[in-house]
Amino acid sequence: MTKTLTTSLWTCAAALSLWAAPLAAGPPDPALNLQACRNGRPECDRSRLTLPELTEVARADHARNVTACRNGDESCDRSRLTPPEAIQLAVAQHDLNVSRCNGGQSVCDPSRLTQAEARDTLAAERRRRLADCKDGIGTCDSSSFTSSELAAIEAAERKRLMSDCRDGAVRCDEAQLTRPEAREVELAGRRRNLSDCANGWDTCDSSKLGRQEAIEVERSTRARNLTACEAGSASCDFALLSPSESAALATAERQRNYRACVTGRGYCDRSRLTPLEALTARPQPTVAMPAGNQP
């Protein structure tokens, strides 16, 4: 008897402790619960909402359902829409289908189009096919085009051919060019090669340069090299410098070296100073770096 009573007391105590734990923790924050209900989250406890809050949550649920229907989500419940909302949804879905059909999208439903909308869709499809033929996109089916449309396609093809050949594109078919077009393409190629050579690009073919063009390229090469030498660039080729350019660079370098020796900033080679410069450019005292800052 005593053992049974003791076991029962322990059982009651355990149950009371489990029941008291949520009480000690306190109820959830009403504001957080209201936010969860507004957003339709599963942790929402509607039994703790006030009447105004229930009305607010109901409006939020309804607005969320309207949005789901507009987006075509599976969660849409059309039976909950008001008559004006149902009409707006039908109008929006019809307009969306018309837009998809006019854009040639696979999700278009032609059966929902009116006769006028179907004619507009066919006209839009024709315009797309004509534009693709002009731009050389895909396989062109010109069987249904008018003579003026065929002429426009041919003109676009010639224009695209000339553009490819002038730019040196690999898809250029020179066999299709007329003599005047071939001369124009040859001239464009010479200009392109001259530009490549003048800029020092690897695509330059110096064997195609005329005498005057070669002179222009050499002038550009020397000017570009002088700029590189003045900037101290590794691409500088001193062998390409003229005597006057070499002398000017040597003077500029002596001045730079003297300033470095005087100011203590920059590379200084005291062995290149004149006796007078050496007097004015006294050696700068060496500042010992802290041990922690030494490399």
Coordinates of C-alpha atoms in Angstrom, one line a residue:
M1 CA 0.0 0.0 0.0
T2 CA 2.8 2.4 0.9
K3 CA 4.7 1.6 -2.3
T4 CA 1.6 2.2 -4.4
L5 CA 0.9 5.6 -2.8
T6 CA 4.5 6.7 -3.3
T7 CA 4.4 5.8 -7.0
S8 CA 1.2 7.8 -7.4
L9 CA 2.6 10.8 -5.7
W10 CA 5.7 10.7 -8.0
T11 CA 3.5 10.4 -11.1
C12 CA 1.4 13.5 -10.0
A13 CA 4.5 15.5 -9.3
A14 CA 5.9 14.7 -12.7
A15 CA 2.7 15.7 -14.4
L16 CA 2.5 19.0 -12.5
S17 CA 6.1 19.8 -13.4
L18 CA 5.4 19.3 -17.1
W19 CA 2.2 21.4 -16.9
A20 CA 4.0 24.2 -14.9
A21 CA 6.9 24.5 -17.4
P22 CA 4.9 26.4 -20.1
L23 CA 3.4 28.6 -17.4
A24 CA 6.9 29.5 -16.2
A25 CA 7.9 30.3 -19.7
G26 CA 4.9 32.6 -20.2
P27 CA 2.5 32.9 -23.2
P28 CA 4.0 33.8 -26.6
D29 CA 4.3 37.5 -27.4
P30 CA 0.9 38.7 -28.7
A31 CA 2.6 40.9 -31.3
L32 CA 4.6 38.0 -32.7
N33 CA 1.5 35.8 -32.7
L34 CA -0.4 38.5 -34.6
Q35 CA 2.4 38.8 -37.2
A36 CA 2.5 35.0 -37.6
C37 CA -1.3 35.0 -38.2
R38 CA -1.1 37.9 -40.7
N39 CA 1.6 36.0 -42.7
G40 CA -0.3 32.7 -42.5
R41 CA 2.4 30.9 -40.7
P42 CA 1.6 27.6 -38.9
E43 CA 2.6 28.8 -35.5
C44 CA -0.3 31.3 -35.5
D45 CA -2.7 30.7 -32.6
R46 CA -6.0 32.3 -33.6
S47 CA -7.6 31.6 -30.3
R48 CA -5.5 34.3 -28.7
L49 CA -6.5 37.0 -31.2
T50 CA -8.9 39.8 -30.4
L51 CA -12.0 40.4 -32.6
P52 CA -10.3 43.4 -34.4
E53 CA -7.2 41.2 -34.9
L54 CA -9.3 38.4 -36.3
T55 CA -10.8 40.8 -38.8
E56 CA -7.4 42.1 -39.8
V57 CA -6.0 38.5 -40.2
A58 CA -9.1 37.6 -42.3
R59 CA -8.3 40.5 -44.6
A60 CA -4.7 39.5 -44.9
D61 CA -5.8 35.9 -45.7
H62 CA -8.1 37.1 -48.4
A63 CA -5.5 39.4 -50.0
R64 CA -3.0 36.5 -50.0
N65 CA -5.5 34.3 -51.8
V66 CA -6.2 37.1 -54.4
T67 CA -2.4 37.3 -55.0
A68 CA -2.1 33.5 -55.3
C69 CA -4.9 33.5 -57.9
R70 CA -3.3 36.3 -59.9
N71 CA 0.0 34.4 -59.9
G72 CA -1.6 31.1 -60.9
D73 CA -0.6 29.3 -57.7
E74 CA -2.2 26.0 -56.7
S75 CA -3.1 27.5 -53.3
C76 CA -5.7 29.8 -55.1
D77 CA -9.3 29.3 -53.9
R78 CA -11.5 30.9 -56.5
S79 CA -14.6 30.3 -54.4
R80 CA -13.3 32.9 -51.9
L81 CA -13.1 35.7 -54.5
T82 CA -15.7 38.4 -54.6
P83 CA -17.5 38.9 -57.9
P84 CA -15.4 42.0 -58.8
E85 CA -12.2 40.2 -57.9
A86 CA -13.2 37.2 -60.0
I87 CA -13.9 39.6 -63.0
Q88 CA -10.5 41.3 -62.5
L89 CA -8.8 37.9 -62.4
A90 CA -10.5 36.8 -65.6
V91 CA -9.5 40.0 -67.4
A92 CA -5.9 39.7 -66.2
Q93 CA -5.6 36.1 -67.3
H94 CA -7.1 36.8 -70.7
D95 CA -4.7 39.8 -71.2
L96 CA -1.8 37.6 -70.1
N97 CA -2.7 34.9 -72.6
V98 CA -3.0 37.4 -75.4
S99 CA 0.4 38.8 -74.5
R100 CA 2.0 35.3 -74.5
C101 CA 0.4 34.5 -77.9
N102 CA 1.6 37.7 -79.5
G103 CA 5.1 37.0 -78.1
G104 CA 5.1 33.5 -79.6
Q105 CA 5.4 31.8 -76.2
S106 CA 4.7 28.1 -75.9
V107 CA 2.3 28.7 -73.0
C108 CA -0.1 30.5 -75.3
D109 CA -3.6 29.0 -75.5
P110 CA -5.0 30.0 -78.9
S111 CA -8.4 28.6 -78.1
R112 CA -9.0 31.5 -75.6
L113 CA -8.4 34.2 -78.3
T114 CA -11.1 36.1 -80.0
Q115 CA -11.1 36.2 -83.8
A116 CA -9.5 39.6 -83.9
E117 CA -6.9 38.6 -81.3
A118 CA -6.1 35.5 -83.3
R119 CA -5.5 37.7 -86.4
D120 CA -3.2 39.9 -84.4
T121 CA -1.3 36.9 -83.2
L122 CA -0.8 35.6 -86.8
A123 CA 0.4 39.1 -87.9
A124 CA 2.8 39.2 -85.0
E125 CA 4.1 35.7 -85.9
R126 CA 4.6 36.9 -89.5
R127 CA 6.6 40.0 -88.4
R128 CA 8.8 37.8 -86.2
R129 CA 9.5 35.4 -89.1
L130 CA 10.3 38.3 -91.4
A131 CA 12.7 39.8 -88.8
D132 CA 14.4 36.5 -88.2
C133 CA 14.9 36.1 -92.0
K134 CA 16.4 39.6 -92.2
D135 CA 18.7 39.0 -89.3
G136 CA 19.8 35.5 -90.6
I137 CA 18.4 33.7 -87.5
G138 CA 17.5 30.1 -88.0
T139 CA 16.2 28.6 -91.2
C140 CA 14.2 31.2 -93.2
D141 CA 11.0 30.0 -94.8
S142 CA 10.2 32.7 -97.3
S143 CA 7.4 30.8 -99.1
S144 CA 4.6 33.0 -97.7
F145 CA 6.3 36.4 -98.1
T146 CA 5.4 39.0 -100.6
S147 CA 7.7 40.3 -103.3
S148 CA 8.5 43.5 -101.3
E149 CA 9.3 41.4 -98.2
L150 CA 11.5 39.1 -100.2
A151 CA 13.3 42.2 -101.6
A152 CA 13.8 43.5 -98.0
I153 CA 15.2 40.1 -96.9
E154 CA 17.7 40.1 -99.8
A155 CA 18.8 43.6 -99.1
A156 CA 19.4 42.7 -95.4
E157 CA 21.4 39.6 -96.5
R158 CA 23.6 41.7 -98.8
K159 CA 24.1 44.3 -96.0
R160 CA 25.0 41.6 -93.5
L161 CA 27.4 40.0 -96.0
M162 CA 29.2 43.3 -96.6
S163 CA 29.4 44.0 -92.9
D164 CA 31.0 40.6 -92.3
C165 CA 33.5 41.0 -95.1
R166 CA 34.5 44.6 -94.2
D167 CA 35.1 43.4 -90.6
G168 CA 37.1 40.4 -91.7
A169 CA 34.7 37.9 -90.2
V170 CA 35.3 34.2 -91.0
R171 CA 31.7 33.9 -92.3
C172 CA 32.4 36.3 -95.1
D173 CA 31.8 34.7 -98.5
E174 CA 33.8 36.8 -100.9
A175 CA 32.5 34.7 -103.8
Q176 CA 29.2 36.5 -103.5
L177 CA 30.6 40.0 -103.8
T178 CA 30.3 42.1 -106.8
R179 CA 33.5 43.8 -108.2
P180 CA 32.7 47.2 -106.5
E181 CA 31.9 45.4 -103.3
A182 CA 35.1 43.4 -103.5
R183 CA 37.1 46.6 -104.0
E184 CA 35.4 48.2 -101.0
V185 CA 36.1 45.1 -98.8
E186 CA 39.8 45.2 -99.9
L187 CA 40.1 48.8 -99.0
A188 CA 38.5 48.2 -95.6
G189 CA 41.0 45.3 -95.0
R190 CA 43.9 47.6 -95.8
R191 CA 42.6 50.2 -93.4
R192 CA 42.1 47.6 -90.7
N193 CA 45.6 46.2 -91.2
L194 CA 47.1 49.7 -91.1
S195 CA 45.4 50.4 -87.8
D196 CA 46.6 47.1 -86.4
C197 CA 50.2 47.8 -87.4
A198 CA 50.1 51.4 -86.1
N199 CA 48.9 50.1 -82.7
G200 CA 51.5 47.4 -82.6
W201 CA 49.0 44.6 -82.5
D202 CA 49.9 41.0 -83.4
T203 CA 47.3 40.9 -86.2
C204 CA 49.5 43.3 -88.2
D205 CA 50.7 42.0 -91.6
S206 CA 53.5 44.4 -92.5
S207 CA 53.9 42.7 -95.9
K208 CA 50.6 44.3 -97.0
L209 CA 51.7 47.9 -96.2
G210 CA 52.4 50.3 -98.9
R211 CA 55.5 52.5 -98.8
Q212 CA 53.7 55.5 -97.3
E213 CA 51.8 53.3 -94.9
A214 CA 55.1 51.7 -93.7
I215 CA 56.4 55.2 -93.0
E216 CA 53.3 56.0 -90.9
V217 CA 53.6 52.8 -89.0
E218 CA 57.3 53.4 -88.2
R219 CA 56.4 56.9 -87.0
S220 CA 53.7 55.5 -84.7
T221 CA 56.0 52.8 -83.4
R222 CA 58.7 55.3 -82.5
A223 CA 56.3 57.6 -80.8
R224 CA 54.8 54.7 -78.8
N225 CA 58.3 53.6 -77.9
L226 CA 59.3 57.1 -76.8
T227 CA 56.3 57.3 -74.5
A228 CA 57.2 53.9 -73.0
C229 CA 60.8 55.0 -72.4
E230 CA 59.7 58.3 -70.8
A231 CA 57.4 56.3 -68.5
G232 CA 60.1 53.8 -67.6
S233 CA 58.1 51.0 -69.0
A234 CA 59.7 47.6 -69.6
S235 CA 58.5 47.7 -73.2
C236 CA 61.0 50.6 -73.9
D237 CA 63.4 49.7 -76.7
F238 CA 66.4 52.1 -76.5
A239 CA 67.6 51.0 -79.9
L240 CA 64.6 52.7 -81.6
L241 CA 65.4 56.1 -80.1
S242 CA 66.9 58.8 -82.2
P243 CA 70.1 60.6 -80.9
S244 CA 68.1 63.6 -79.8
E245 CA 65.5 61.4 -78.0
S246 CA 68.3 59.5 -76.3
A247 CA 69.9 62.7 -75.2
A248 CA 66.7 64.1 -73.9
L249 CA 66.0 61.0 -71.9
A250 CA 69.5 61.0 -70.5
T251 CA 69.1 64.6 -69.3
A252 CA 65.7 63.8 -67.7
E253 CA 67.2 60.7 -66.0
R254 CA 70.2 62.8 -64.6
Q255 CA 67.7 65.3 -63.2
R256 CA 65.6 62.6 -61.6
N257 CA 68.7 61.0 -60.1
Y258 CA 69.8 64.3 -58.6
R259 CA 66.4 65.0 -57.1
A260 CA 66.4 61.5 -55.6
C261 CA 69.8 62.1 -54.0
V262 CA 68.8 65.6 -52.7
T263 CA 65.4 64.7 -51.3
G264 CA 66.2 61.2 -50.2
R265 CA 63.3 59.8 -52.1
G266 CA 63.6 57.4 -55.0
Y267 CA 66.6 55.5 -56.4
C268 CA 69.8 57.6 -56.1
D269 CA 73.1 56.6 -57.8
R270 CA 75.7 59.0 -56.3
S271 CA 78.4 57.8 -58.7
R272 CA 76.5 59.5 -61.6
L273 CA 76.5 63.0 -59.8
T274 CA 78.9 65.7 -61.0
P275 CA 81.3 67.1 -58.4
L276 CA 79.1 70.2 -57.9
E277 CA 75.9 68.0 -57.6
A278 CA 77.7 65.8 -55.1
L279 CA 78.4 68.8 -52.8
T280 CA 74.7 69.9 -52.7
A281 CA 73.3 66.4 -52.5
R282 CA 74.7 65.3 -49.1
P283 CA 74.1 61.7 -48.1
Q284 CA 70.9 61.2 -46.1
P285 CA 71.2 59.7 -42.7
T286 CA 70.0 56.2 -42.4
V287 CA 67.0 55.7 -40.1
A288 CA 67.0 52.4 -38.3
M289 CA 63.6 50.6 -38.6
P290 CA 62.1 49.0 -35.5
A291 CA 62.7 45.3 -35.3
G292 CA 59.1 44.5 -35.7
N293 CA 58.8 46.4 -38.9
Q294 CA 61.7 44.8 -40.7
P295 CA 60.9 42.4 -43.5

